[in-house]
Coordinates of C-alpha atoms in Angstrom, one line a residue:
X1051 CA -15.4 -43.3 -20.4
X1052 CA -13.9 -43.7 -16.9
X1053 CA -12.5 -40.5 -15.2
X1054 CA -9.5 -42.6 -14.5
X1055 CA -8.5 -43.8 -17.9
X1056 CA -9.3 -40.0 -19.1
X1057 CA -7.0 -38.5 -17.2
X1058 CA -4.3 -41.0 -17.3
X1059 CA -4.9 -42.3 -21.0
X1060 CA -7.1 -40.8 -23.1
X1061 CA -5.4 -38.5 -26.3
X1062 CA -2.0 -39.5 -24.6
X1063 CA -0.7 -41.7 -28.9
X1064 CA 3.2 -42.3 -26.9
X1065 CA 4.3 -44.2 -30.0
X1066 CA 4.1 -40.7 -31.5
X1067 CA 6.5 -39.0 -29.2
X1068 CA 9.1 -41.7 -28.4
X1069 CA 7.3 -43.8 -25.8
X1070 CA 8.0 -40.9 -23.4
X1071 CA 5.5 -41.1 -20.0
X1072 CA 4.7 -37.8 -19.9
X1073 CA 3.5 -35.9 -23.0
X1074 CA 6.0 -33.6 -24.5
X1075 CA 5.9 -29.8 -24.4
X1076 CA 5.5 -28.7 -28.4
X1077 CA 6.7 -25.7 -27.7
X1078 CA 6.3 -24.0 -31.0
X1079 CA 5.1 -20.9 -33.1
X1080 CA 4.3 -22.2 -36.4
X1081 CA 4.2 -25.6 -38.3
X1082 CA 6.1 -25.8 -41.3
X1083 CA 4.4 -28.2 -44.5
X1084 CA 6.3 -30.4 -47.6
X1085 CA 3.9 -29.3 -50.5
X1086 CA 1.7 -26.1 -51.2
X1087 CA -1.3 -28.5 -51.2
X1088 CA -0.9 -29.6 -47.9
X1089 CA -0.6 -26.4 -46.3
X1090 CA -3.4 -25.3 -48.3
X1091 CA -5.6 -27.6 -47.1
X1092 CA -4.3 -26.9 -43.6
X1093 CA -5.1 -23.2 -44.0
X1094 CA -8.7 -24.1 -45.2
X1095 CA -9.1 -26.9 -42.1
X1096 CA -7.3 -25.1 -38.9
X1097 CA -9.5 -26.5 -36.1
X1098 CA -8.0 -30.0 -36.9
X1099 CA -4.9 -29.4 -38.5
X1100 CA -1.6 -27.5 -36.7
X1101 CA -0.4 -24.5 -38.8
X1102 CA 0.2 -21.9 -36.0
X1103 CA 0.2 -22.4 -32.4
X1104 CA -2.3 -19.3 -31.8
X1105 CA -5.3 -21.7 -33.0
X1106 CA -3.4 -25.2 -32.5
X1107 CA -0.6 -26.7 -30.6
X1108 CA -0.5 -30.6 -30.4
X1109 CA 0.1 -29.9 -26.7
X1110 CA -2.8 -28.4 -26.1
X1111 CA -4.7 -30.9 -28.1
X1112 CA -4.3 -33.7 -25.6
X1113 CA -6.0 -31.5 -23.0
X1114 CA -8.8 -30.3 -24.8
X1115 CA -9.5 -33.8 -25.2
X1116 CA -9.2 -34.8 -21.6
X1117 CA -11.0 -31.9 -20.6
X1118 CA -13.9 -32.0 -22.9
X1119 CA -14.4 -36.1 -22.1
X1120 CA -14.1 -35.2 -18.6
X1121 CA -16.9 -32.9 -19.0
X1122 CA -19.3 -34.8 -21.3
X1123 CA -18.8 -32.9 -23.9
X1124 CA -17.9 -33.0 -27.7
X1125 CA -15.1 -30.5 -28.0
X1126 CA -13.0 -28.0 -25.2
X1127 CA -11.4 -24.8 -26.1
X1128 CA -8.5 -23.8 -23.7
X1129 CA -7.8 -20.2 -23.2
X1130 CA -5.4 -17.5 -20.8
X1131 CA -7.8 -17.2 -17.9
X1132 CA -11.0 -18.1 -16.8
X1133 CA -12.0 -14.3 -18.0
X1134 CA -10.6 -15.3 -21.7
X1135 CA -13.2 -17.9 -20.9
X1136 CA -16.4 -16.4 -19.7
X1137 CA -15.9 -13.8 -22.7
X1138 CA -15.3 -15.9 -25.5
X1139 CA -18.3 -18.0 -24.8
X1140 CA -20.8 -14.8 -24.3
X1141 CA -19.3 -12.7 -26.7
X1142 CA -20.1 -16.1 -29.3
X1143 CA -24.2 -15.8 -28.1
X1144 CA -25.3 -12.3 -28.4
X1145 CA -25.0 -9.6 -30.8
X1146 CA -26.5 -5.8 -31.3
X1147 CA -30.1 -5.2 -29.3
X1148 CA -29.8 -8.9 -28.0
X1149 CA -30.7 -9.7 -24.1
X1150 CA -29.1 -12.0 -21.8
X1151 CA -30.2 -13.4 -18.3
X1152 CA -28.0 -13.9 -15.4
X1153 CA -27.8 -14.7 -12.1
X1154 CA -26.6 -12.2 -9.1
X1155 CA -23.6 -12.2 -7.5
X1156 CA -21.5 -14.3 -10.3
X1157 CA -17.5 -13.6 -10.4
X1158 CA -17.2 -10.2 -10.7
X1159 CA -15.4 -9.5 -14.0
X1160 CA -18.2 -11.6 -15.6
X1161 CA -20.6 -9.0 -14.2
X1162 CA -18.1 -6.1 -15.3
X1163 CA -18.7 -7.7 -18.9
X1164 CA -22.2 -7.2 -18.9
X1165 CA -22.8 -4.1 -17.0
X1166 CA -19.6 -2.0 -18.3
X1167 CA -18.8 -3.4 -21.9
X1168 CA -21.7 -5.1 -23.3
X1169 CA -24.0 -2.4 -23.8
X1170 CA -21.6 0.0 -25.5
X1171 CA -22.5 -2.9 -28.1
X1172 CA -26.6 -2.5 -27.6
X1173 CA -26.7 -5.9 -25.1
X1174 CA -28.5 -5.8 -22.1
X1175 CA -28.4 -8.1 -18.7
X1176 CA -30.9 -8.9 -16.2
X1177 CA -30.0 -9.8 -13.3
X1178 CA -32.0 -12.5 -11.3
X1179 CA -32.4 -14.6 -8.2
X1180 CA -31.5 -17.6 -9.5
X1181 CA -33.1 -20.0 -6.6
X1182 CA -36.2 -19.4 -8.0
X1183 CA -37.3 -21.0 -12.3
X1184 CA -40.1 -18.5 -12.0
X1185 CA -37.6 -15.7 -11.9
X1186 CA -35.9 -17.0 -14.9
X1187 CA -39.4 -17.3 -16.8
X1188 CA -40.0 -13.4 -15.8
X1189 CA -37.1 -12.3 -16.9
X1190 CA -36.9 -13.9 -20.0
X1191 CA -38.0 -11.4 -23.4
X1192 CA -38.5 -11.6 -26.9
X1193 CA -34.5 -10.8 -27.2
X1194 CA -33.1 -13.0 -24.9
X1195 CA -30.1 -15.1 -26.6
X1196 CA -28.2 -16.4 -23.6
X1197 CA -28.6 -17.7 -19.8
X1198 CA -25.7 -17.4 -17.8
X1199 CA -25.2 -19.5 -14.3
X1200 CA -22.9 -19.9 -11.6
X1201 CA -23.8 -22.9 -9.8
X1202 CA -23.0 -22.8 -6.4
X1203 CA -22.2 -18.7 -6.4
X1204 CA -18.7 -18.5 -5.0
X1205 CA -19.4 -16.6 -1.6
X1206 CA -22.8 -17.7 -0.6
X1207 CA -22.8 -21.0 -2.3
X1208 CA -26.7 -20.7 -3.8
X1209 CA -27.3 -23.3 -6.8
X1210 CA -29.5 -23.2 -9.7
X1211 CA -31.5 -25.8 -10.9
X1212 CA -29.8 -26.7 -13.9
X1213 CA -32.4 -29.2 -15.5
X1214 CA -34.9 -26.8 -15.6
X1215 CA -33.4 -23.9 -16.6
X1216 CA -31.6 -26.1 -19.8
X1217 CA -35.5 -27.3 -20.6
X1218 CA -36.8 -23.7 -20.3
X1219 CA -33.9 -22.6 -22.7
X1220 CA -34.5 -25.4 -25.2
X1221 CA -38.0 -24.7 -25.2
X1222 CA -37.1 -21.0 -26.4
X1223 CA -34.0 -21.1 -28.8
X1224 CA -31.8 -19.7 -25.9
X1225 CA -28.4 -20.6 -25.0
X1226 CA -26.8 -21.5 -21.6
X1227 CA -23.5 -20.9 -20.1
X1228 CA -22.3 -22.0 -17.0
X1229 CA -19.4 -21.2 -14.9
X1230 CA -18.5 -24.4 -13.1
X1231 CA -15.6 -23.8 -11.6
X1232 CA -16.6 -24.2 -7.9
X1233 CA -17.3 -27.7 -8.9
X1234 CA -15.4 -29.0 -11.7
X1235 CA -16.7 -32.5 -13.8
X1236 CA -15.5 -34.5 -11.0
X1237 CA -18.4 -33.3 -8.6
X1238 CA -21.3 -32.2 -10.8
X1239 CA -21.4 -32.3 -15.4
X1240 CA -24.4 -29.6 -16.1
X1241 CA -23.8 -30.7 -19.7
X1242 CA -26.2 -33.8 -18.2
X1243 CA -28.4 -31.6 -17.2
X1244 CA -28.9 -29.7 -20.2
X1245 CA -26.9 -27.1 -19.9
X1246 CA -24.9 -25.9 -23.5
X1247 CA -21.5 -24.6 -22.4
X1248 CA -19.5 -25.0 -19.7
X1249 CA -16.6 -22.9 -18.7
X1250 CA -13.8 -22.8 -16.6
X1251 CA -11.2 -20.5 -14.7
X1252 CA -8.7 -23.7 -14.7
X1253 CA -6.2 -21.6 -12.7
X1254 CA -8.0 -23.3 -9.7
X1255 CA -8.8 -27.0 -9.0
X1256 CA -7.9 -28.6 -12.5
X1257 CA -4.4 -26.4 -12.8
X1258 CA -4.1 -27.0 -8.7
X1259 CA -0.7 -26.0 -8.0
X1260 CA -1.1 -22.1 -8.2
X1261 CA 1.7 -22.1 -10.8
X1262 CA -1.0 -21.9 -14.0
X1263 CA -3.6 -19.3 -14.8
X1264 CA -5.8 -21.0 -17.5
X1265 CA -10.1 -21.1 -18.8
X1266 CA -11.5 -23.4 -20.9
X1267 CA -14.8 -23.7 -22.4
X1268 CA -16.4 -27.2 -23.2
X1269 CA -19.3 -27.8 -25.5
X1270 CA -20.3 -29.1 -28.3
X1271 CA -18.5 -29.4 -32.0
X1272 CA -20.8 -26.8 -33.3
X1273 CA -20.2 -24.4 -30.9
X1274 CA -16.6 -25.0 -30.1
X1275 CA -16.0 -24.9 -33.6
X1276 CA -17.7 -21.4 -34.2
X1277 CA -15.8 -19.9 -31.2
X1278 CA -12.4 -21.1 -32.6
X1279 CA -13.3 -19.9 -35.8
X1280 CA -14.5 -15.8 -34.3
X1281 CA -14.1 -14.9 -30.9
X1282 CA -10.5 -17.6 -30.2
X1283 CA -8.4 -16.5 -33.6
X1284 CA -9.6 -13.2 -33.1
X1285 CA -9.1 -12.0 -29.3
X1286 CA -5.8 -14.1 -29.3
X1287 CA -6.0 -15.3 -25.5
X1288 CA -4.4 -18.5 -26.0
X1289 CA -3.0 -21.2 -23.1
X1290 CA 0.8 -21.4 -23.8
X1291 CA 2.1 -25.1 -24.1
X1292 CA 4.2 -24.8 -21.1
X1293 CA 1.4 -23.7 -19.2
X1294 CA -0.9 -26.8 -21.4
X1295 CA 2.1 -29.4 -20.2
X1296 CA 1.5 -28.5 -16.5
X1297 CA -2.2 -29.0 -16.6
X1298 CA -1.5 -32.0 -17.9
X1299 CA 0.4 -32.8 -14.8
X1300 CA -2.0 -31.5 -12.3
X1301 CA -4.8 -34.0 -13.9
X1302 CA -3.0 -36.8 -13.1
X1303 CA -3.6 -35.6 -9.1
X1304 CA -7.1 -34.2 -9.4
X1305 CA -9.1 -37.1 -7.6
X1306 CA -7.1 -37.5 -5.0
X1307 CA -6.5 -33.7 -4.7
X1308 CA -10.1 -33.8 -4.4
X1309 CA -10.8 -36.2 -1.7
X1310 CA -7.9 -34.7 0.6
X1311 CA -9.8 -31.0 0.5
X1312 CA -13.2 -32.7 0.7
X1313 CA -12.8 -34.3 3.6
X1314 CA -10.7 -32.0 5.5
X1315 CA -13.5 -29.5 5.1
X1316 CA -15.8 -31.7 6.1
X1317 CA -13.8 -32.3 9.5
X1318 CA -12.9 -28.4 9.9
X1319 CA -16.9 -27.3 9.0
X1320 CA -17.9 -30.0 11.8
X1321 CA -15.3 -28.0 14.3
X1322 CA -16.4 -24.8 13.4
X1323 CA -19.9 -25.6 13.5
X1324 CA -19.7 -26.2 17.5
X1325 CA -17.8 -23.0 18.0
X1326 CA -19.2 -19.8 19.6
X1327 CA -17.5 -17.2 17.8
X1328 CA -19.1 -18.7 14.8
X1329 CA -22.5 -16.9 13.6
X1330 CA -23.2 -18.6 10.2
X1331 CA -22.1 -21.2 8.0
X1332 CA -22.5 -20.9 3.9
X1333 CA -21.9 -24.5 2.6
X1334 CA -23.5 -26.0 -0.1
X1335 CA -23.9 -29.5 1.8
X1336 CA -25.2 -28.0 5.2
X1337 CA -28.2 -29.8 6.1
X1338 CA -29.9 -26.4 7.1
X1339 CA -29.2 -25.4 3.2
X1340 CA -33.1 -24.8 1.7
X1341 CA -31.7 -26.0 -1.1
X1342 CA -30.0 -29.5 0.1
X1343 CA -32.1 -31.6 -1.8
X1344 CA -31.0 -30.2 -5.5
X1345 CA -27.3 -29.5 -4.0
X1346 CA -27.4 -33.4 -3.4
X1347 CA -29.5 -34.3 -7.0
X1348 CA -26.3 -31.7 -9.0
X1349 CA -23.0 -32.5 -7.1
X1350 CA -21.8 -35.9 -6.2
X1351 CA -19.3 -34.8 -3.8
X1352 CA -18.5 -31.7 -0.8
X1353 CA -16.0 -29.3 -2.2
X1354 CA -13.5 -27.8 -0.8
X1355 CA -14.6 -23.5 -0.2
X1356 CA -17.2 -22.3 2.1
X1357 CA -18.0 -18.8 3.9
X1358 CA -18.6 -18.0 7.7
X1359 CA -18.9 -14.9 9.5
X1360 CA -17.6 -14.2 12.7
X1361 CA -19.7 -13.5 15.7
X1362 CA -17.4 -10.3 16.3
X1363 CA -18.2 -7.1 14.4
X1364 CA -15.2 -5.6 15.3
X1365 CA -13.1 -4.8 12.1
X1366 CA -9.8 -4.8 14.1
X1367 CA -10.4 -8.1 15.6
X1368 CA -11.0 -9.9 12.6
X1369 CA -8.4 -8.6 10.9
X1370 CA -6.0 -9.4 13.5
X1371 CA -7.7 -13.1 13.6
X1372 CA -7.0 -13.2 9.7
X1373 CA -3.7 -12.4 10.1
X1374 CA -2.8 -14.4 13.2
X1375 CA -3.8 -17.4 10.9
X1376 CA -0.7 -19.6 10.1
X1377 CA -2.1 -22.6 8.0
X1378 CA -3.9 -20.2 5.6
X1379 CA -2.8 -17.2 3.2
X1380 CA -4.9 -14.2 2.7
X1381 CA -5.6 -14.5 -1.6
X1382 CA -7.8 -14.7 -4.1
X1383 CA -8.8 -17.9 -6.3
X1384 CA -9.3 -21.2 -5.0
X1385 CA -8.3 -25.3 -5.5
X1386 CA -4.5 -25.6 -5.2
X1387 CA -2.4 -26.7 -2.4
X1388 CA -2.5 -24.0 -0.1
X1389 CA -5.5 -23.0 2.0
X1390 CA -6.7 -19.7 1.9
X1391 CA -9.1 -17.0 3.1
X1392 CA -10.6 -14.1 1.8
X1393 CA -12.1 -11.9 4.1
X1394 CA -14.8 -9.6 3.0
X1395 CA -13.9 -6.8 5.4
X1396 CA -11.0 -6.2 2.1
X1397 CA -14.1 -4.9 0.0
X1398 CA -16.8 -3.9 1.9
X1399 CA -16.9 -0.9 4.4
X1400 CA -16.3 -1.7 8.0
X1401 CA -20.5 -1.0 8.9
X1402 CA -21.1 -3.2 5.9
X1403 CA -23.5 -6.4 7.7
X1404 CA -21.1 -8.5 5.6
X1405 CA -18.5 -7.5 6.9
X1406 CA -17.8 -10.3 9.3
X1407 CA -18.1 -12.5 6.2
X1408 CA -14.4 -14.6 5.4
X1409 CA -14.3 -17.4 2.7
X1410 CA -12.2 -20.0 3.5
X1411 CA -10.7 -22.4 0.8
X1412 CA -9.2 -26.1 2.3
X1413 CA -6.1 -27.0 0.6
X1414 CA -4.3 -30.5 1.4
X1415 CA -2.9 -29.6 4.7
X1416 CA -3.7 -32.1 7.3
X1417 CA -7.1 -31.2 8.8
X1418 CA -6.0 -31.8 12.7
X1419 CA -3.5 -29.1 11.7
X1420 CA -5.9 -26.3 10.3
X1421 CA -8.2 -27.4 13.2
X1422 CA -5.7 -26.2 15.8
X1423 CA -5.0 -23.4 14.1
X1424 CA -8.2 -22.2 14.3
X1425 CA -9.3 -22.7 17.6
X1426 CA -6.4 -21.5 19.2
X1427 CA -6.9 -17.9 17.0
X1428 CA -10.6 -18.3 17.7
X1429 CA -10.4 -18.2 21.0
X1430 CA -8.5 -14.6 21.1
X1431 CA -11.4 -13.3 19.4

């Protein structure tokens, strides 16, 4: 299906809600039923049928639709957070004395999961270069259940090559999960690839207006259906209507959101690029990226988040640069209208050799503007 009549179209029966443009926000508890034989046969069929909004809300219903045909995908489950989402979709894979491979430096409450949490339950995590397949194959034991990827990782951008890991995993019964939400379906679909499951922390580029925090998980029926079933009716972390209605909005927006960050990165990265107080560039589209040629096979478009550090190791002085910044907050998250940086001097101690290091994220201010901004606060450093 085209992207365009997804987003615009798809799910979106009008007849059934007074012609209205917009979808309505069902803003609801519970469903009530005529006869005891239709809500019994509700009870007994609650993926498809709305009894309590907990497990379904016709709301939500349009945009697991849209999300999951964005994706490729038979079936999406929405969720509270990108975290909701990350732990429903493990938590579904592994059980008691089960294994699970993962990439470094993925979001860190993901890692919390499986260093902190999951082996109070007897799981175990390695944790792997993911450049490399070999590392995967070494890795890999008699236990493992689950693969997990972050493709590009959010701070130095490195990718995974999702074909062959997905072929790897076939080959051996084990499931993979991605987190694709420096991406989103719009740039790269690793369902094509192979890949099982695909999450989300939808609070960024698909939600866009940093008004929403929101996950979802897209896969297929089977495994959608056996989440909904355990890990969503059980841990309860369900995406409100209201908060359903206004993703709904933000889709409409999501291309061309898309295109304005993309190319005013790819102005700002050029600017920065021919500065002196800049020592290094992490992008996934750099031409000096090792891995350019897979980056280029996986995404079809530049994205709007990359990391430089400053020349300067002076903690003061990069502080005072962050702060002198007008066209960008200091936050976490990514993908809505505002730019933003995150320097890593916040987390790391000030001898730290990554302490120079400062994500930025381009929102949809004009580029000529952010441009000026930075050079003039450059050149104080």
């Amino acid at each position: 299906m085209n992207d365009s009549y997804i987003i615009n179209q798809l799910a979106e029966n009008r007849e059934q809600y007074f012609n209205a443009v917009a979808p309505p926000i069902i803003q609801t508890s519970n469903f009530a039923f005529p006869t005891v034989d239709e809500f019994a046969h509700a009870i007994t069929h609650e993926k498809d049928q709305h009894i309590y909004s907990r497990g379904n809300n016709p709301t939500l219903n349009i945009l697991c639709q849209k999300m999951a045909a964005l994706e490729g995908a038979e079936d999406c489950l929405m969720v509270g957070s990108g975290a909701a989402a990350f732990t429903n979709a493990i938590m579904s894979q592994v059980g008691t004395g089960d294994h699970i491979v993962s990439v470094k430096n993925v979001y860190n409450w993901c890692t919390r999961l499986m260093v902190n949490i999951l082996p109070r339950f007897g799981i175990s995590t390695t944790f792997i270069d993911g450049t490399d397949i070999d590392n995967f194959i070494n890795a890999i034991t008699s236990k493992t259940r689950l693969i997990y990827l972050e493709s590009p990782i959010s701070w130095t951008f490195e990718v995974q090559d999702l074909e062959k890991i997905a072929e790897l995993a076939r080959k051996k019964g084990i499931t993979t999960i991605i987190d694709n939400s420096y991406c989103t379906a719009l740039c790269q679909k690793p369902i094509d690839f192979g890949i099982d499951m695909v999450i989300y922390s939808a609070t960024k580029y698909y939600s866009g207006h940093s008004d929403v925090v929101a996950g979802a998980i897209c896969g297929s029926k089977e495994k959608m259906t056996q989440i909904f079933y355990n890990e969503y009716m059980t841990f309860g972390n369900i995406l409100s209507p209201q908060n359903a209605w206004l993703m709904l909005r933000s889709l409409r927006t999501l291309p061309i959101r898309l295109r304005q960050s993309s190319e005013s990165t790819i102005k700002i990265l050029d600017f920065l690029r021919k500065s002196p107080k800049i020592d290094k560039i992490w992008y996934p589209f750099e031409e000096s990226n090792p891995q350019i040629d897979l980056v280029n096979k996986q995404m079809k478009m530049p994205m709007g988040m990359f990391t430089v550090s400053l020349k300067t190791k002076n903690i003061a002085s990069i502080k005072k640069f962050c702060e002198s910044l007008q066209s960008f907050l200091i936050a976490v998250s990514w993908g809505g209208h505002e730019s933003l940086i995150m320097p890593k001097c916040a987390f790391v101690s000030e001898t730290d050799p990554q302490a120079s290091m400062i994500r930025f994220y381009i929102g949809l201010e004009e580029a000529d503007y952010i441009i000026e901004d930075l050079e003039k606060n450059l050149f104080l450093l």
